[in-house]
Amino acid sequence: MSTTHYLRERLAELRGPATSPRPLDARALAALAANPGCRRRALLDAAGIDKGAVAQVLGAPAPFGQSQFAFARGHAFEARVKAEECAELLRLLGAPEDSGALLPDLSAAGPEGRTARTRLALAEATSAGCWTLLDHPLLALDVAGSTAYLEPDAVAVAPDGSWTVVEVKSFPILDGGADSVKVGAAARQAAVYVLALERLAGQAETKDPVRVSHDVLLVCPKDFSNLPTAQFVDVRKQLSVTRRQLTRLTRIEEIAAELPDGTTFDLRWSEDGRTPTRPAAELAAAVEAVPAAYSPECLAACELSFHCRDRSRACGSVESLGRGLRGELGTLTTVEAVLSAALGTDAAGAEADPAVAALRRAAVLRAEALTAGGAACH
């Protein structure tokens, strides 16, 4: 049995025989790249497990994801951007007025068929010498031994054969600028698409190397209207970080091999497929069998963040206070150890660990400030 086939079967066992896998999309990969040390998220995402449903069973649901209204608004705006054979999108890309574009049919059976059709369409468009727009192409990216299928809103192929990712978002660009947090999230997501395109371009059998643009076209509503406007966003920084972090991920088969025998994340759905029936304690034991790497940043990116935060706080882990602080504390890994170090009197210990010395100095300064403040009040 091949390694790929074995891993696919192993992940199906972890997911549950009657459960369809959730796709590992670019948003999840971007979040995973931001926290590559979290084996829990890496394994659950690779297995296609519904982390939101898992968090619900564990009693720690997180308000994560878009509302149905936001989804509908986003789809309506994207349809407007791509109306009339993508005439508006071509204008935003900088194509000459009255330019037309080839719109290849990318439909095929299954994800493997769609990725193959996308690969063929990109090869044909690169040598066509005119504008080509691929609407919702499907790209494949190997991540820690598991294949992720990614679907950008569009990929534009210019007459010179270069490839550009197009991201359509429903948040507005107001007075020429957009919310920096939302733009940053869109850039990290787009960087995953660019990475997948770069790997595909490296395999392309073309006379000249294919150039994948690092400037992603971000299309958003203008001000408070529904009129599309756009700006190019340079994602070289996000691409570099994503490439490095995904390389650091532990291979999925290694994580799965360390699990206790019989571990499964099967939610055991009811007959109507709407209600998970797995006992919470049993599921919690399976989840805790996979190490997590919680930080406050997880609250904006992972459905299991509330559960992991509760466990991190319960064991007094300093990670719950942030990665930056964790890095400053060196060998002190718990809040109890930090407080003991700050209030201790062992001078030798302070000399041996700069973090301990800094904590004790901070404790002295705090005590002096409180004393001075109390005296001033009297």
XYZ file of C-alpha atoms in Angstrom:
378
model
C 0.000 0.000 0.000
C 1.389 3.423 -0.952
C 2.086 6.028 1.733
C -0.521 8.361 0.223
C -3.217 5.654 0.213
C -2.356 4.626 3.781
C -2.543 8.233 5.001
C -5.894 8.745 3.266
C -7.302 5.653 5.011
C -5.828 6.676 8.375
C -7.392 10.124 8.172
C -10.731 8.562 7.218
C -10.532 6.409 10.365
C -9.865 9.460 12.525
C -12.722 11.354 10.900
C -15.233 8.538 11.084
C -16.363 6.158 8.330
C -19.680 7.895 7.682
C -18.379 11.475 7.753
C -17.531 13.423 4.615
C -14.302 15.449 4.912
C -14.414 19.222 5.088
C -12.113 20.798 2.487
C -8.842 22.317 3.654
C -9.073 25.788 2.123
C -6.683 28.728 1.810
C -8.096 30.484 4.868
C -7.387 27.446 7.023
C -3.900 27.073 5.542
C -3.138 30.734 6.226
C -4.203 30.277 9.856
C -2.164 27.085 10.106
C 0.884 28.841 8.676
C 0.500 31.510 11.356
C 0.753 28.812 14.055
C 2.762 25.881 12.604
C 3.478 24.420 16.038
C -0.155 23.437 16.594
C -0.301 19.725 15.813
C -3.947 19.595 16.847
C -5.115 21.968 14.134
C -2.798 20.416 11.537
C -4.220 16.930 12.104
C -7.893 17.901 12.396
C -7.719 20.093 9.281
C -5.880 17.416 7.294
C -8.536 14.867 8.269
C -11.310 17.262 7.240
C -12.924 17.266 10.676
C -15.586 19.860 11.496
C -13.811 21.737 14.308
C -16.876 23.900 14.916
C -18.976 20.811 15.655
C -16.203 19.402 17.857
C -16.111 22.657 19.860
C -19.917 22.516 20.203
C -19.764 19.015 21.707
C -16.954 20.070 24.047
C -19.119 22.952 25.312
C -16.806 25.703 24.053
C -18.219 26.971 20.749
C -16.448 29.949 19.218
C -18.287 32.701 17.278
C -16.182 32.064 14.201
C -16.966 32.521 10.527
C -19.257 34.661 8.405
C -23.003 35.043 8.782
C -25.367 33.848 6.073
C -26.097 37.498 5.266
C -22.378 38.170 4.713
C -22.105 35.106 2.466
C -25.091 36.223 0.367
C -23.758 39.763 0.080
C -20.324 38.465 -0.945
C -21.760 36.189 -3.631
C -23.937 38.994 -5.013
C -20.969 41.355 -5.204
C -18.764 38.749 -6.883
C -21.490 38.092 -9.464
C -21.553 41.816 -10.263
C -17.758 41.909 -10.655
C -17.867 38.993 -13.112
C -20.995 40.058 -15.018
C -21.009 40.594 -18.798
C -18.164 38.146 -19.399
C -16.008 39.765 -16.696
C -15.869 43.135 -18.460
C -15.585 45.033 -15.155
C -12.877 42.699 -13.871
C -10.856 43.204 -17.048
C -11.052 46.970 -16.559
C -9.831 46.639 -12.974
C -6.937 44.495 -14.181
C -5.850 47.317 -16.469
C -6.821 45.748 -19.794
C -7.353 48.149 -22.704
C -10.917 49.364 -23.246
C -13.184 46.958 -25.125
C -10.762 44.086 -24.504
C -12.267 40.649 -24.423
C -11.090 37.585 -22.551
C -11.190 33.844 -22.969
C -13.321 32.170 -20.278
C -12.438 28.469 -20.336
C -14.815 25.885 -18.920
C -13.172 24.370 -15.833
C -15.861 21.856 -14.933
C -14.729 18.264 -14.351
C -15.541 15.297 -12.130
C -14.017 15.369 -8.654
C -11.188 17.523 -7.278
C -8.510 15.613 -9.190
C -10.372 16.201 -12.441
C -10.867 19.893 -11.716
C -7.204 20.451 -10.821
C -6.152 18.680 -14.025
C -8.559 20.827 -16.054
C -7.218 23.977 -14.381
C -3.638 22.939 -15.124
C -4.507 22.390 -18.795
C -6.400 25.704 -19.045
C -3.467 27.622 -17.538
C -1.049 25.999 -19.994
C -3.273 26.916 -22.935
C -3.830 30.474 -21.680
C -0.113 31.090 -21.156
C 0.601 30.649 -24.851
C -2.654 32.213 -26.149
C -1.306 35.768 -26.286
C -4.533 37.348 -25.023
C -6.405 37.876 -21.761
C -7.793 34.719 -20.141
C -9.831 34.605 -16.935
C -10.191 31.383 -14.962
C -13.312 31.615 -12.803
C -12.899 29.630 -9.580
C -10.062 27.357 -10.728
C -8.986 24.537 -8.420
C -5.361 24.269 -7.333
C -3.656 21.477 -5.398
C -0.993 22.067 -2.752
C 0.858 19.421 -0.780
C 0.955 20.342 2.914
C 2.831 18.087 5.331
C 2.096 15.025 3.217
C -1.595 15.811 2.747
C -3.159 17.385 -0.352
C -5.140 20.618 0.043
C -7.454 21.798 -2.735
C -7.641 25.577 -3.079
C -10.184 27.648 -4.987
C -9.299 31.313 -5.606
C -12.035 33.626 -6.855
C -10.201 33.984 -10.173
C -6.819 33.750 -11.848
C -6.060 36.164 -14.691
C -3.574 35.292 -17.422
C -2.292 38.397 -19.211
C -1.260 38.518 -22.897
C 2.398 38.234 -21.792
C 1.592 34.894 -20.121
C 1.872 36.071 -16.487
C -0.565 34.773 -13.857
C -2.344 37.017 -11.314
C -4.562 35.974 -8.406
C -7.832 37.883 -8.030
C -9.536 38.069 -4.629
C -13.081 39.468 -4.378
C -14.083 40.651 -0.903
C -17.267 42.325 0.331
C -15.638 44.731 2.823
C -15.479 48.311 1.452
C -12.586 50.480 0.340
C -13.384 53.855 1.904
C -11.680 56.986 0.560
C -9.043 54.871 -1.148
C -8.226 52.708 1.878
C -9.618 49.575 3.527
C -9.532 48.050 7.008
C -5.897 47.011 7.526
C -6.846 43.892 9.505
C -9.162 42.655 6.765
C -6.661 43.493 4.028
C -3.976 41.624 5.956
C -6.187 38.546 6.268
C -6.994 38.702 2.543
C -3.288 39.030 1.722
C -2.388 35.973 3.810
C -5.130 33.973 2.128
C -4.056 35.138 -1.339
C -0.437 34.243 -0.555
C -1.502 30.602 -0.254
C -2.964 30.767 -3.773
C 0.214 32.391 -5.103
C 2.304 29.639 -3.495
C 0.163 26.949 -5.158
C 0.444 28.731 -8.523
C 4.226 29.028 -8.174
C 4.561 25.300 -7.611
C 2.295 24.644 -10.585
C 4.295 27.071 -12.726
C 7.487 25.226 -11.783
C 6.008 22.057 -13.287
C 4.725 23.734 -16.467
C 6.295 22.554 -19.702
C 6.691 25.916 -21.413
C 9.443 27.419 -23.521
C 9.993 30.298 -21.093
C 9.500 30.265 -17.298
C 6.002 31.281 -16.219
C 5.858 34.428 -14.079
C 3.404 34.385 -11.183
C 2.689 37.938 -10.014
C 3.253 38.757 -6.350
C 0.771 41.624 -6.702
C -2.705 40.269 -6.007
C -5.735 42.175 -7.293
C -8.056 42.850 -4.346
C -11.557 43.802 -5.542
C -13.948 45.431 -3.056
C -17.031 47.697 -3.055
C -16.237 51.399 -3.355
C -17.224 53.448 -0.298
C -20.822 52.574 0.662
C -21.956 51.617 -2.840
C -21.914 48.262 -4.575
C -19.609 49.553 -7.324
C -16.416 47.513 -7.669
C -13.035 49.120 -7.132
C -9.656 47.476 -6.753
C -6.094 47.825 -5.605
C -3.035 45.664 -6.118
C -1.632 44.238 -2.884
C 1.996 43.085 -2.692
C 2.002 39.706 -0.886
C 5.735 38.933 -1.032
C 6.089 39.200 2.742
C 3.064 36.983 3.414
C 4.253 34.531 0.757
C 7.675 34.217 2.358
C 6.169 33.628 5.807
C 3.615 31.115 4.486
C 6.244 29.171 2.554
C 8.557 28.981 5.572
C 5.853 28.099 8.090
C 4.224 25.385 5.986
C 7.649 23.812 5.504
C 8.027 23.676 9.289
C 4.844 21.665 9.764
C 5.318 18.184 11.147
C 4.184 15.619 8.604
C 0.629 14.464 9.235
C 1.494 10.761 9.295
C 3.984 11.399 12.114
C 1.337 13.156 14.212
C -1.202 10.389 13.562
C 1.341 7.684 14.452
C 1.775 9.131 17.956
C -1.926 8.830 18.839
C -3.070 6.126 21.280
C -4.676 3.082 19.680
C -8.358 3.523 19.009
C -8.283 7.333 18.931
C -11.002 8.767 16.732
C -12.692 12.145 16.315
C -15.889 10.616 14.951
C -18.799 12.768 16.143
C -21.308 9.919 15.565
C -23.996 12.001 13.938
C -27.675 11.235 14.477
C -29.711 9.580 11.725
C -30.796 12.940 10.309
C -27.148 14.054 10.180
C -27.768 17.176 12.238
C -26.833 16.292 15.825
C -23.515 14.828 17.061
C -24.077 12.094 19.671
C -20.485 11.488 20.814
C -20.101 11.883 24.625
C -18.212 15.090 25.440
C -15.740 13.424 27.832
C -14.843 10.779 25.259
C -14.308 13.354 22.519
C -12.301 15.603 24.869
C -9.909 12.734 25.583
C -9.337 12.241 21.856
C -8.737 15.966 21.290
C -6.325 16.214 24.227
C -4.314 13.321 22.787
C -3.028 15.747 20.137
C -0.760 18.562 21.421
C -1.971 22.105 20.806
C -0.055 25.395 20.704
C -2.577 27.968 21.908
C -2.016 31.715 21.733
C -4.501 34.623 21.879
C -4.184 35.019 18.093
C -6.033 31.705 17.729
C -9.270 33.411 18.832
C -9.561 35.064 15.416
C -8.676 32.000 13.371
C -9.749 28.683 14.931
C -13.061 27.164 15.991
C -11.376 25.279 18.856
C -9.751 28.392 20.305
C -12.113 28.745 23.297
C -11.560 25.109 24.304
C -7.778 25.407 23.960
C -7.784 28.696 25.875
C -9.697 27.121 28.770
C -7.226 24.222 28.947
C -4.245 26.554 28.674
C -5.532 28.696 31.525
C -6.388 25.657 33.641
C -2.783 24.437 33.543
C -1.410 27.944 34.048
C 0.459 28.017 30.752
C 2.117 31.339 29.899
C 1.227 30.764 26.223
C -2.271 31.997 27.091
C -0.732 35.449 27.651
C 0.740 35.698 24.145
C 3.678 34.424 22.094
C 5.734 37.571 22.651
C 5.584 37.261 26.426
C 6.221 33.527 26.222
C 9.438 34.207 24.330
C 10.606 36.703 26.965
C 10.116 34.257 29.860
C 12.577 31.617 28.681
C 12.397 28.484 30.838
C 9.460 29.766 32.895
C 6.490 27.976 31.341
C 3.707 28.484 33.913
C 2.150 31.519 35.554
C 2.905 29.985 38.974
C 6.605 29.704 38.089
C 6.635 33.330 36.892
C 5.068 34.605 40.127
C 7.434 32.511 42.242
C 10.411 33.875 40.324
C 9.202 37.468 40.668
C 8.618 37.203 44.426
C 11.563 34.940 45.298
C 14.756 35.916 47.078
C 17.266 33.468 45.568
C 19.967 35.745 44.191
C 21.779 32.843 42.578
C 18.699 32.001 40.588
C 18.429 35.571 39.379
C 22.013 35.535 38.163
C 21.510 32.227 36.332
C 18.366 33.296 34.431
C 18.012 36.807 32.922
C 14.217 36.380 32.836
C 14.147 35.810 36.599
C 16.344 38.851 37.192
C 14.081 41.018 35.039
C 10.961 39.780 36.847
C 12.429 40.525 40.267
C 13.529 43.978 39.191
C 10.009 44.617 37.854
C 8.518 43.423 41.178
C 10.739 45.820 43.109
C 9.795 48.737 40.858
C 6.117 47.905 41.208
C 6.381 47.782 45.010
C 8.175 51.142 45.044
C 5.536 52.683 42.794
C 2.709 51.403 44.983
C 4.442 52.701 48.121
C 5.012 56.103 46.577
C 1.419 56.232 45.365
C 0.090 55.336 48.791
C 2.221 57.998 50.458
C 1.015 60.633 47.993
C -2.601 59.815 48.800
C -1.976 60.507 52.486
